[in-house]
Tab-separated table of C-alpha atoms and ligand atoms in Angstrom:
chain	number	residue	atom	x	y	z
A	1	UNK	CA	85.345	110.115	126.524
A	2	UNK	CA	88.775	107.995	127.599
A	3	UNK	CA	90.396	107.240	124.304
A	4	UNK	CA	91.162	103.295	124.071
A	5	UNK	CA	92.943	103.931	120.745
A	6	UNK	CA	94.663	107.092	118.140
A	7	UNK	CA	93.448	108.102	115.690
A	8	UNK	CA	95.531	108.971	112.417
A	9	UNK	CA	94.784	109.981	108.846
A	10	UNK	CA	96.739	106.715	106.713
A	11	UNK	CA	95.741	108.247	103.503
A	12	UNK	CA	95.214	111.154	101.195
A	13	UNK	CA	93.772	111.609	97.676
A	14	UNK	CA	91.409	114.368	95.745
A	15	UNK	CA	90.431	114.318	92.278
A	16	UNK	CA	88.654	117.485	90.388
A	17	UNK	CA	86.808	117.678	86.839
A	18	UNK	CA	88.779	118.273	83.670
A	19	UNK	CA	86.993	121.245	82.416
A	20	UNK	CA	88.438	124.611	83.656
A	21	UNK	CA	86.665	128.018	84.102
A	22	UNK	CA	89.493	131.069	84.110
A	23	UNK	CA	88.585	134.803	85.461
A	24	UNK	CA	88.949	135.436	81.574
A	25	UNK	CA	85.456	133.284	81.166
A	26	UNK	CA	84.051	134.987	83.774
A	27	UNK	CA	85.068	138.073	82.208
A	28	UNK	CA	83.136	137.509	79.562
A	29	UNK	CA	79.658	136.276	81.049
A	30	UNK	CA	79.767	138.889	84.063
A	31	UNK	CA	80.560	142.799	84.689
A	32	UNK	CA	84.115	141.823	86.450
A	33	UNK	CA	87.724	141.662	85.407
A	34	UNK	CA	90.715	138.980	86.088
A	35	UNK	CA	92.436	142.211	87.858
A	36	UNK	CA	89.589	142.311	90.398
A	37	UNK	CA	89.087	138.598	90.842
A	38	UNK	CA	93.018	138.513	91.215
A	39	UNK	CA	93.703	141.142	94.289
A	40	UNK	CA	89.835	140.891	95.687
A	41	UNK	CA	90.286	136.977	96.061
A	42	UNK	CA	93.544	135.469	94.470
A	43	UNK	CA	91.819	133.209	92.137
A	44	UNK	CA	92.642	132.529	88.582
A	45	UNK	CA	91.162	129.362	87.735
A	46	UNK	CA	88.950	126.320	88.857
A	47	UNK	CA	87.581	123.455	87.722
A	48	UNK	CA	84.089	122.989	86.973
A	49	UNK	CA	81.968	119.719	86.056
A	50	UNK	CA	79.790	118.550	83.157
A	51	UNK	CA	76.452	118.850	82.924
A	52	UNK	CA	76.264	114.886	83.687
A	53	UNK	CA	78.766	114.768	86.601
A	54	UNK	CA	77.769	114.281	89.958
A	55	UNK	CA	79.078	114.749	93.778
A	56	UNK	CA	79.862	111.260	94.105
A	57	UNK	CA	81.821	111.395	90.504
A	58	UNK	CA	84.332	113.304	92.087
A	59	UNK	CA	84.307	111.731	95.241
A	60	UNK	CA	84.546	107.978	94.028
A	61	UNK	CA	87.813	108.458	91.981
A	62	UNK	CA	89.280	110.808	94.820
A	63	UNK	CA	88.245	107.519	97.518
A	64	UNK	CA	90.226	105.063	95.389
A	65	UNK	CA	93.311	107.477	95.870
A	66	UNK	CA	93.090	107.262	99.145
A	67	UNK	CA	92.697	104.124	99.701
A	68	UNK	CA	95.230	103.176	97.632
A	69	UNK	CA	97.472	105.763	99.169
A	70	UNK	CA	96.739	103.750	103.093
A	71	UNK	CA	97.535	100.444	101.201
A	72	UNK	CA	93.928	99.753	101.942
A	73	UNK	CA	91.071	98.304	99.499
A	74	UNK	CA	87.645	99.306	99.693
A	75	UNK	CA	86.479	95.940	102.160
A	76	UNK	CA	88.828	97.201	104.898
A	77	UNK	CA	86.178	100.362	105.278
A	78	UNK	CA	83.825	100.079	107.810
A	79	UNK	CA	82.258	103.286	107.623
A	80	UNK	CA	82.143	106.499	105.793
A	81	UNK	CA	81.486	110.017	106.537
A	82	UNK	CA	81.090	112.781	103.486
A	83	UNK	CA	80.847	116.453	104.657
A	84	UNK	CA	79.055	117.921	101.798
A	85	UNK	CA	76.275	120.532	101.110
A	86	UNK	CA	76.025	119.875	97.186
A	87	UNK	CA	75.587	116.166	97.392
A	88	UNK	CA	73.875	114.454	94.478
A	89	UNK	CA	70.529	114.186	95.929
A	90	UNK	CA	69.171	116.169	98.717
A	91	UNK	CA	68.473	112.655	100.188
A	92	UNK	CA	69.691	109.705	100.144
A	93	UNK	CA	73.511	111.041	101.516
A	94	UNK	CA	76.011	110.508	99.012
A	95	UNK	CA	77.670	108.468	101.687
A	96	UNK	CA	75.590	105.515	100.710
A	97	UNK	CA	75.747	106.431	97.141
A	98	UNK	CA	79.741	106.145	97.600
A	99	UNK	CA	79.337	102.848	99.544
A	100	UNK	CA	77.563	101.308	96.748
A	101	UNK	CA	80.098	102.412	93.776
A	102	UNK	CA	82.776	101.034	95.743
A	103	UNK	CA	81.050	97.874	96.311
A	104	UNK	CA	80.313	97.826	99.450
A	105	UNK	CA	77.364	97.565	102.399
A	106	UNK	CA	76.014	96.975	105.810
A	107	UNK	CA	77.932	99.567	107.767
A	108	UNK	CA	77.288	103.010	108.723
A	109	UNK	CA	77.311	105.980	106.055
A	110	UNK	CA	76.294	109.751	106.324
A	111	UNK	CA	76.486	112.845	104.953
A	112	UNK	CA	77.273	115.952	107.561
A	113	UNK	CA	76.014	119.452	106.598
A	114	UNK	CA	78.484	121.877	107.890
A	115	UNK	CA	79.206	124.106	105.399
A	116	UNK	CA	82.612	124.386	104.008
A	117	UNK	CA	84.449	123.077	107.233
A	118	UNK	CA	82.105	119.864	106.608
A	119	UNK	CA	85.341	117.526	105.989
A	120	UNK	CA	86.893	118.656	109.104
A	121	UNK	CA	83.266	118.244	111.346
A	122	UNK	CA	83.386	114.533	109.705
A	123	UNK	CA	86.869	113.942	110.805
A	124	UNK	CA	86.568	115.267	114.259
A	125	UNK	CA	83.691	112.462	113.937
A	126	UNK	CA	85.654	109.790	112.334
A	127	UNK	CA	88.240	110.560	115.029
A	128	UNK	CA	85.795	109.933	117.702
A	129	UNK	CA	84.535	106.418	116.453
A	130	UNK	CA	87.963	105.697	116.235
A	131	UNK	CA	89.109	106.425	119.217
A	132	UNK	CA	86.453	104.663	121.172
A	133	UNK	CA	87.013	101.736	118.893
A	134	UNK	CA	83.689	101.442	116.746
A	135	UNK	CA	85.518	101.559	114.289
A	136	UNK	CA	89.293	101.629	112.518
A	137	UNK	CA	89.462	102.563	109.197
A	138	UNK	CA	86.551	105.333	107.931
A	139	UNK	CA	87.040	106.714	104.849
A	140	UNK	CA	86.379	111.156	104.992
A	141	UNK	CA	85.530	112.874	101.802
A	142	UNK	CA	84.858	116.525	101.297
A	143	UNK	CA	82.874	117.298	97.803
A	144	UNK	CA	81.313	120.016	96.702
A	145	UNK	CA	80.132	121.044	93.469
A	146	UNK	CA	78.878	124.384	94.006
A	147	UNK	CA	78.725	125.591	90.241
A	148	UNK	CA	75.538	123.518	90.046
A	149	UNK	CA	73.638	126.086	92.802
A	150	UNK	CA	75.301	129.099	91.628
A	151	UNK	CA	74.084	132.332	90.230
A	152	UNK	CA	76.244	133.633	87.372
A	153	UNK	CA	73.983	136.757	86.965
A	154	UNK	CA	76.043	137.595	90.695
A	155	UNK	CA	79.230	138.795	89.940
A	156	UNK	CA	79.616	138.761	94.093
A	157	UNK	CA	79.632	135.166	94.483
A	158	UNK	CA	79.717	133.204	91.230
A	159	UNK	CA	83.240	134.232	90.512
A	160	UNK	CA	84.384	132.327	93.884
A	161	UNK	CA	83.198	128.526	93.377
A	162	UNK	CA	84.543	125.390	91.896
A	163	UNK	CA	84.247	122.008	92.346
A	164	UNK	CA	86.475	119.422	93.596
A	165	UNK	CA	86.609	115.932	96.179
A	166	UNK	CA	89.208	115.223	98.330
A	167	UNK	CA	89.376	112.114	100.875
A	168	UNK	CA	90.788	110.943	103.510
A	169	UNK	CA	91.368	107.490	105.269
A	170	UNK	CA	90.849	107.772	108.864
A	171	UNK	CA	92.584	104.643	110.966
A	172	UNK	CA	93.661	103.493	113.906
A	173	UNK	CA	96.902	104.262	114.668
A	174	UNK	CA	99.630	101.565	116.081
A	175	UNK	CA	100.896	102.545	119.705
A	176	UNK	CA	104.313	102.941	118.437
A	177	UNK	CA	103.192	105.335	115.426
A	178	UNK	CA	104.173	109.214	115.488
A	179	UNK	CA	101.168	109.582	113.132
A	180	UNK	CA	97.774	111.244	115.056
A	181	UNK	CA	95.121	113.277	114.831
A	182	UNK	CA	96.075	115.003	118.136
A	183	UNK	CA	92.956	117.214	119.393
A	184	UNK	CA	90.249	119.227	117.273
A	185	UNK	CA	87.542	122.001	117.726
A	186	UNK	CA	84.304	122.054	116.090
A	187	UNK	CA	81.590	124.932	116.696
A	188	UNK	CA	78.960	126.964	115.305
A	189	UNK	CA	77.171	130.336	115.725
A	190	UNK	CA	73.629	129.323	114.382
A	191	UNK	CA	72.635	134.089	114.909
A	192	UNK	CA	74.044	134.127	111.517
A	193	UNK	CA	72.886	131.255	109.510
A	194	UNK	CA	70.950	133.638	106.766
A	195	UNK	CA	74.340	135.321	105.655
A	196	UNK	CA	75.201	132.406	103.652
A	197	UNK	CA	72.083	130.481	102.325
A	198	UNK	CA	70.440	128.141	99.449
A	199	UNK	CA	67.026	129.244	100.679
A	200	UNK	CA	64.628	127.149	98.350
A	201	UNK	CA	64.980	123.132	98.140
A	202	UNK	CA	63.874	122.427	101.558
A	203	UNK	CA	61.443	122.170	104.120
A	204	UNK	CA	60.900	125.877	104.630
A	205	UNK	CA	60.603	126.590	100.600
A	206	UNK	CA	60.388	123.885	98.302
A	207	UNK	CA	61.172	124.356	94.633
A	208	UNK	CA	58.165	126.433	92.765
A	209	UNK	CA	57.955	128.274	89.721
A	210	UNK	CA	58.507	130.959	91.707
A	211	UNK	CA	61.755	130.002	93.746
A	212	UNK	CA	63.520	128.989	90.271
A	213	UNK	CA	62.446	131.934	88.538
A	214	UNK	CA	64.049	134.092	91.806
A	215	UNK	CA	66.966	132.321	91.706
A	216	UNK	CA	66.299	130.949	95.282
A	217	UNK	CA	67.977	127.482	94.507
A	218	UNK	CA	71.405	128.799	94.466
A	219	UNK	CA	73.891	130.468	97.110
A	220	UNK	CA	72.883	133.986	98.646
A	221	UNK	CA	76.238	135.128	100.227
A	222	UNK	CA	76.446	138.580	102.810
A	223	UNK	CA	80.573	138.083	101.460
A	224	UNK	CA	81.995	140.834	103.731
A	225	UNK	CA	79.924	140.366	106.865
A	226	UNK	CA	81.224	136.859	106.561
A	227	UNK	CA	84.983	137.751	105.558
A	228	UNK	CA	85.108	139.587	109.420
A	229	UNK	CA	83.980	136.056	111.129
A	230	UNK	CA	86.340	133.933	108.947
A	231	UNK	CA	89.394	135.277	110.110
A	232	UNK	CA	87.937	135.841	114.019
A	233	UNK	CA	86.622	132.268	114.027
A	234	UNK	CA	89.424	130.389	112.649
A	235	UNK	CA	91.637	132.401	114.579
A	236	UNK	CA	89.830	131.188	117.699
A	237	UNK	CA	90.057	127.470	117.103
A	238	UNK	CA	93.578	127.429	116.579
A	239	UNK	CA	94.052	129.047	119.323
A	240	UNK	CA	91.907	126.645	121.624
A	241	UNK	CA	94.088	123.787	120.452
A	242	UNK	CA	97.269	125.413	119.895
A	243	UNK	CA	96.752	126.461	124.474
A	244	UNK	CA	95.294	122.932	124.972
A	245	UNK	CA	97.691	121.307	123.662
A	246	UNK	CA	100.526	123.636	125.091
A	247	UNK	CA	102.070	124.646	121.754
A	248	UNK	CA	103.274	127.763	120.217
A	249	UNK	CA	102.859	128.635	116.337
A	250	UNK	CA	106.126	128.432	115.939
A	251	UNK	CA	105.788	124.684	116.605
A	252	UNK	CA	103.323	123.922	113.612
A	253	UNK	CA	104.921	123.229	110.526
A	254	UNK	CA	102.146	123.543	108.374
A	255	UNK	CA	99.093	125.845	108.338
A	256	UNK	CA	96.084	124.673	105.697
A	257	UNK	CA	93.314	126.806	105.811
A	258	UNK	CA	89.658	127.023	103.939
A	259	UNK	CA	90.464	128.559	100.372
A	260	UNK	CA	87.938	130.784	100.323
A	261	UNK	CA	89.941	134.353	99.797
A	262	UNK	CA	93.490	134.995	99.953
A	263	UNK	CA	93.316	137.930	101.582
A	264	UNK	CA	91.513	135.901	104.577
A	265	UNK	CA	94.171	133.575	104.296
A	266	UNK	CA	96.933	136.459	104.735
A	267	UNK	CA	95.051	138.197	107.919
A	268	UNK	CA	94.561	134.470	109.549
A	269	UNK	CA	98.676	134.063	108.982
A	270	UNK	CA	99.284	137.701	110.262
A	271	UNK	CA	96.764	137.579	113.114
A	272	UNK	CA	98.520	134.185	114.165
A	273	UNK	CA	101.828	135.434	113.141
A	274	UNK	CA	102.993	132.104	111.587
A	275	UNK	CA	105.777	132.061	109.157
A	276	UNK	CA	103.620	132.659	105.472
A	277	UNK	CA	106.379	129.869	104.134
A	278	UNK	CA	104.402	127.631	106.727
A	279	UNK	CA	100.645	128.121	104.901
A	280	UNK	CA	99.379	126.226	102.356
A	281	UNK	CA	97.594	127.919	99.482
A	282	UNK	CA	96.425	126.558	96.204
A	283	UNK	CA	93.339	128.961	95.973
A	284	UNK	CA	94.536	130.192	92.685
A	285	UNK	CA	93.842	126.980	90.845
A	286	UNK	CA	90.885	125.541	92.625
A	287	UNK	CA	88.907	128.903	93.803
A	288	UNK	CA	86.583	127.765	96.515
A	289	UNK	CA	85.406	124.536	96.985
A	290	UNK	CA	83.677	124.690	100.233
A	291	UNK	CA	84.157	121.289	102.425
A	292	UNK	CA	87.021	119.955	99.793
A	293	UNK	CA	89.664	122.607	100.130
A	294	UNK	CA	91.609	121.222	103.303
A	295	UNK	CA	91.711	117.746	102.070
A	296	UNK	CA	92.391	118.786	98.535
A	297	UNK	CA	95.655	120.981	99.571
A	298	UNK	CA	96.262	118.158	102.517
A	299	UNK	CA	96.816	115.695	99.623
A	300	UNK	CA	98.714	117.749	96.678
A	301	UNK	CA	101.284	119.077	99.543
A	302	UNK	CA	101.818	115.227	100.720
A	303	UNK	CA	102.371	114.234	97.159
A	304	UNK	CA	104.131	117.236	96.221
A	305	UNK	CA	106.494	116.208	98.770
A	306	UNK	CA	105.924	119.218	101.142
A	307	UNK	CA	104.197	118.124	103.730
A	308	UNK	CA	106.462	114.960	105.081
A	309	UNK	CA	105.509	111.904	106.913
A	310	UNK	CA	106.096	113.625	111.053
A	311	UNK	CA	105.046	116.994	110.550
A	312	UNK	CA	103.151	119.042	112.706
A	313	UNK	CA	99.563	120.015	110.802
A	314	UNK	CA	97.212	123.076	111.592
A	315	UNK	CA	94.170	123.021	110.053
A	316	UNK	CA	91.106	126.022	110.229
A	317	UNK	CA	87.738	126.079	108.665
A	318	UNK	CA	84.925	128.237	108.574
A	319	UNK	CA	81.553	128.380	106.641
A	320	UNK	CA	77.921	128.152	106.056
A	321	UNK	CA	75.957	128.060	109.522
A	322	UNK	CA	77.949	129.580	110.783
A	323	UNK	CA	80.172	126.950	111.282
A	324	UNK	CA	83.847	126.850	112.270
A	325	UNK	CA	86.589	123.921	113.282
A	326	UNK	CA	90.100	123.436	114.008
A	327	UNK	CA	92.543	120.103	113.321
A	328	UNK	CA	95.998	119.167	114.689
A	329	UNK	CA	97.208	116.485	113.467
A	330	UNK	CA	101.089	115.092	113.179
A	331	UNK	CA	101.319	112.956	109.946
B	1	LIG	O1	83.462	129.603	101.877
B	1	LIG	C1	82.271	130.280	102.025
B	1	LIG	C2	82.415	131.480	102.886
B	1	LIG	N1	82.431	132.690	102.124
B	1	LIG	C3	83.518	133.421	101.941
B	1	LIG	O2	84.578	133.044	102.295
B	1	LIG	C4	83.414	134.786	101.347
B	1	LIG	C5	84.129	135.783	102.173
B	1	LIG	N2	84.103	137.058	101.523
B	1	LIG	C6	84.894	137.407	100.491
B	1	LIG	O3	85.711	136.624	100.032
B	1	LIG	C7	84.758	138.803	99.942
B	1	LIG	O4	83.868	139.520	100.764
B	1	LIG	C8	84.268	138.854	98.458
B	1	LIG	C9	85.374	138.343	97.524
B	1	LIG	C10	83.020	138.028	98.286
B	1	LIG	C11	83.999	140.306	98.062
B	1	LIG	O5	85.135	141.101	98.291
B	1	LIG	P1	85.018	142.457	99.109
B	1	LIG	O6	86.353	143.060	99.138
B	1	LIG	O7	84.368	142.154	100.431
B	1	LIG	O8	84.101	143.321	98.182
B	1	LIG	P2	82.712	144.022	98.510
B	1	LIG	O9	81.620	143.006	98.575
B	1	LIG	O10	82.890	144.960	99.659
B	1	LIG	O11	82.523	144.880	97.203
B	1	LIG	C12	83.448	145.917	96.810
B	1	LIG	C13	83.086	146.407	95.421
B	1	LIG	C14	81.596	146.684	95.242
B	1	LIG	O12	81.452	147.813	94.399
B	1	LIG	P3	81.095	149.254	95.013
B	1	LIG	O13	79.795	149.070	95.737
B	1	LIG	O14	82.240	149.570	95.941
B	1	LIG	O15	81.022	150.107	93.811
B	1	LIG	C15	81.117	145.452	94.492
B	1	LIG	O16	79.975	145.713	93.708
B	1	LIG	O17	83.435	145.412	94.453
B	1	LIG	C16	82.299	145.154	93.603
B	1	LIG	N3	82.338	143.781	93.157
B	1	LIG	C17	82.938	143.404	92.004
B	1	LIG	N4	83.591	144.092	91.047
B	1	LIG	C18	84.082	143.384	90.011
B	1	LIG	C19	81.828	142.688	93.773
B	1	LIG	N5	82.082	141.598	93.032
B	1	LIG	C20	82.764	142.001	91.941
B	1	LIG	C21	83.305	141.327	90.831
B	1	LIG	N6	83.958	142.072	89.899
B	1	LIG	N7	83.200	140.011	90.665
């Protein structure tokens, strides 16, 4: 495709439920302790919903940040894209459900299933239809509320997830702007997909007495067959857009990965050998929030004051599918 436009992200914002689950809960509904949650994953808290709260709960309030953030209001959206495996109904998307809470209709709005890099698959989309010129200002969410298909009788996984929203506005940039989403990767190693799995709820096992009473509605997780191809696979998208776009690491100002372990994070950074000052990490508040974790620590390092308007942006996924991506952007 010949780009006619750029592509940039204009806005930021995230928003995540009140209520807070420590490894000091957890302690006390599982066999596990806050010392092995700690050094096994660097988590210490995250935030959990309600009962009555939603995907599109979070993602709503987190949208209006954005928006507001781009100096945008809702009618200047003509689409929206929301990466999400935990959505509020397994269909309709909670795209549409988030076009209708924030008023709007008549353009297009999906959900993509990607795992936890789903907010970076939507904006190598959203970069795409803005590019060609389909559209100029999309608005990207990541949201995931994972507690709600969790097993808390597995200490293995249920001491990893929280939930969370974070959004993006994706624009069209001004010729003269510095701000653009320069390149991105997106791929996916489909050998694998039964290492990380809700296998009941679909096609191939819908709900029965049986598949609640197994558990089969929430995550099934191989977690150290899958730590080996996090840290490969990320590894390998930087690295295609790092060499395509003729830059060293020593160039990128800021690396935000998934949060999904810390010690991941570490071996990405030391694989890469990128400054550690340079990564972003907020996994010890949040835990893992699948397709909301980039956006999440994109926006609380821009308002923090970190990550400044010009700087150079890596950002590495990997997840569910098995899925991976890479994002450049400058801001
Ligand atoms: O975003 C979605 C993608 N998924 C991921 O990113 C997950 C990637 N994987 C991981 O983060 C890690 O593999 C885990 C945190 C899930 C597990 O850490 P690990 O170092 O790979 O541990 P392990 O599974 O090899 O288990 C080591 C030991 C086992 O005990 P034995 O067999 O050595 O006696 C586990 O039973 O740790 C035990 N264990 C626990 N102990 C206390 C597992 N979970 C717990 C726990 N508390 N919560």
């Amino acid at each position: 495709m010949i780009a006619k436009y750029n592509a940039k992200i204009s806005g930021t914002g995230h928003y995540v439920p009140d209520k807070i689950l420590t490894n000091f809960d957890l302690e006390k509904m599982i066999d596990t302790t806050d010392e092995w949650i700690r050094t096994r994953t660097g988590m210490v808290e995250r935030h959990v919903v309600t009962e009555d709260q939603a995907a599109s709960d979070l993602a709503y309030p987190a949208s209006l940040k954005a928006l507001e953030a781009a100096n945008l209001k809702p009618k200047d959206l003509d689409m929206i894209i929301v990466g999400t495996i935990s959505g509020d109904h397994p269909f309709p998307s909670t795209a549409c459900i988030l076009q209708k809470k924030l008023g709007l209709k008549n353009f297009p709005a999906f959900d993509v299933s990607a795992g936890c890099p789903g907010w970076l698959y939507s904006a190598n989309i959203a970069k795409q239809f803005v590019e060609n010129g389909v559209a100029k200002n999309i608005l990207v969410v990541g949201v995931e509320i994972l507690t709600k298909i969790t097993n808390y009788n597995d200490r293995n996984t249920c001491i990893l997830f929280g939930d969370g929203a974070g959004a993006t506005i994706i624009s069209r940039a001004e010729s003269k702007d510095i701000s653009r989403i320069i390149d991105s990767e997106i791929t996916a190693d489909g050998t694998h997909y039964e290492l990380l799995i809700q296998e009941a709820g679909g096609s191939r096992m819908p709900a029965s007495k049986e598949s609640v009473k197994k558990n089969l509605h929430t995550c099934y997780m191989e977690g150290n067959k899958i730590f080996k191809f996090a840290v490969k696979s990320m590894d390998s998208m930087c690295d295609i857009v790092m060499k395509r776009n003729k830059l060293d690491v020593t160039s990128i100002d800021w690396l935000i990965t998934h949060q999904a372990n810390m010690r991941i994070i570490e071996a990405l950074g030391r694989k890469m050998r990128i400054d550690s000052n340079k990564v972003i990490v907020n996994i010890e508040k949040y835990g893992n929030t699948s397709s909301a974790t980039i956006p999440i620590a994109l926006d609380e390092a821009i308002r923090s004051g970190k990550i400044r308007h010009g700087d150079l942006i890596l950002m590495a996924s990997f997840g569910a599918g098995l899925t991976s991506g890479s994002l450049l952007i400058r801001l």
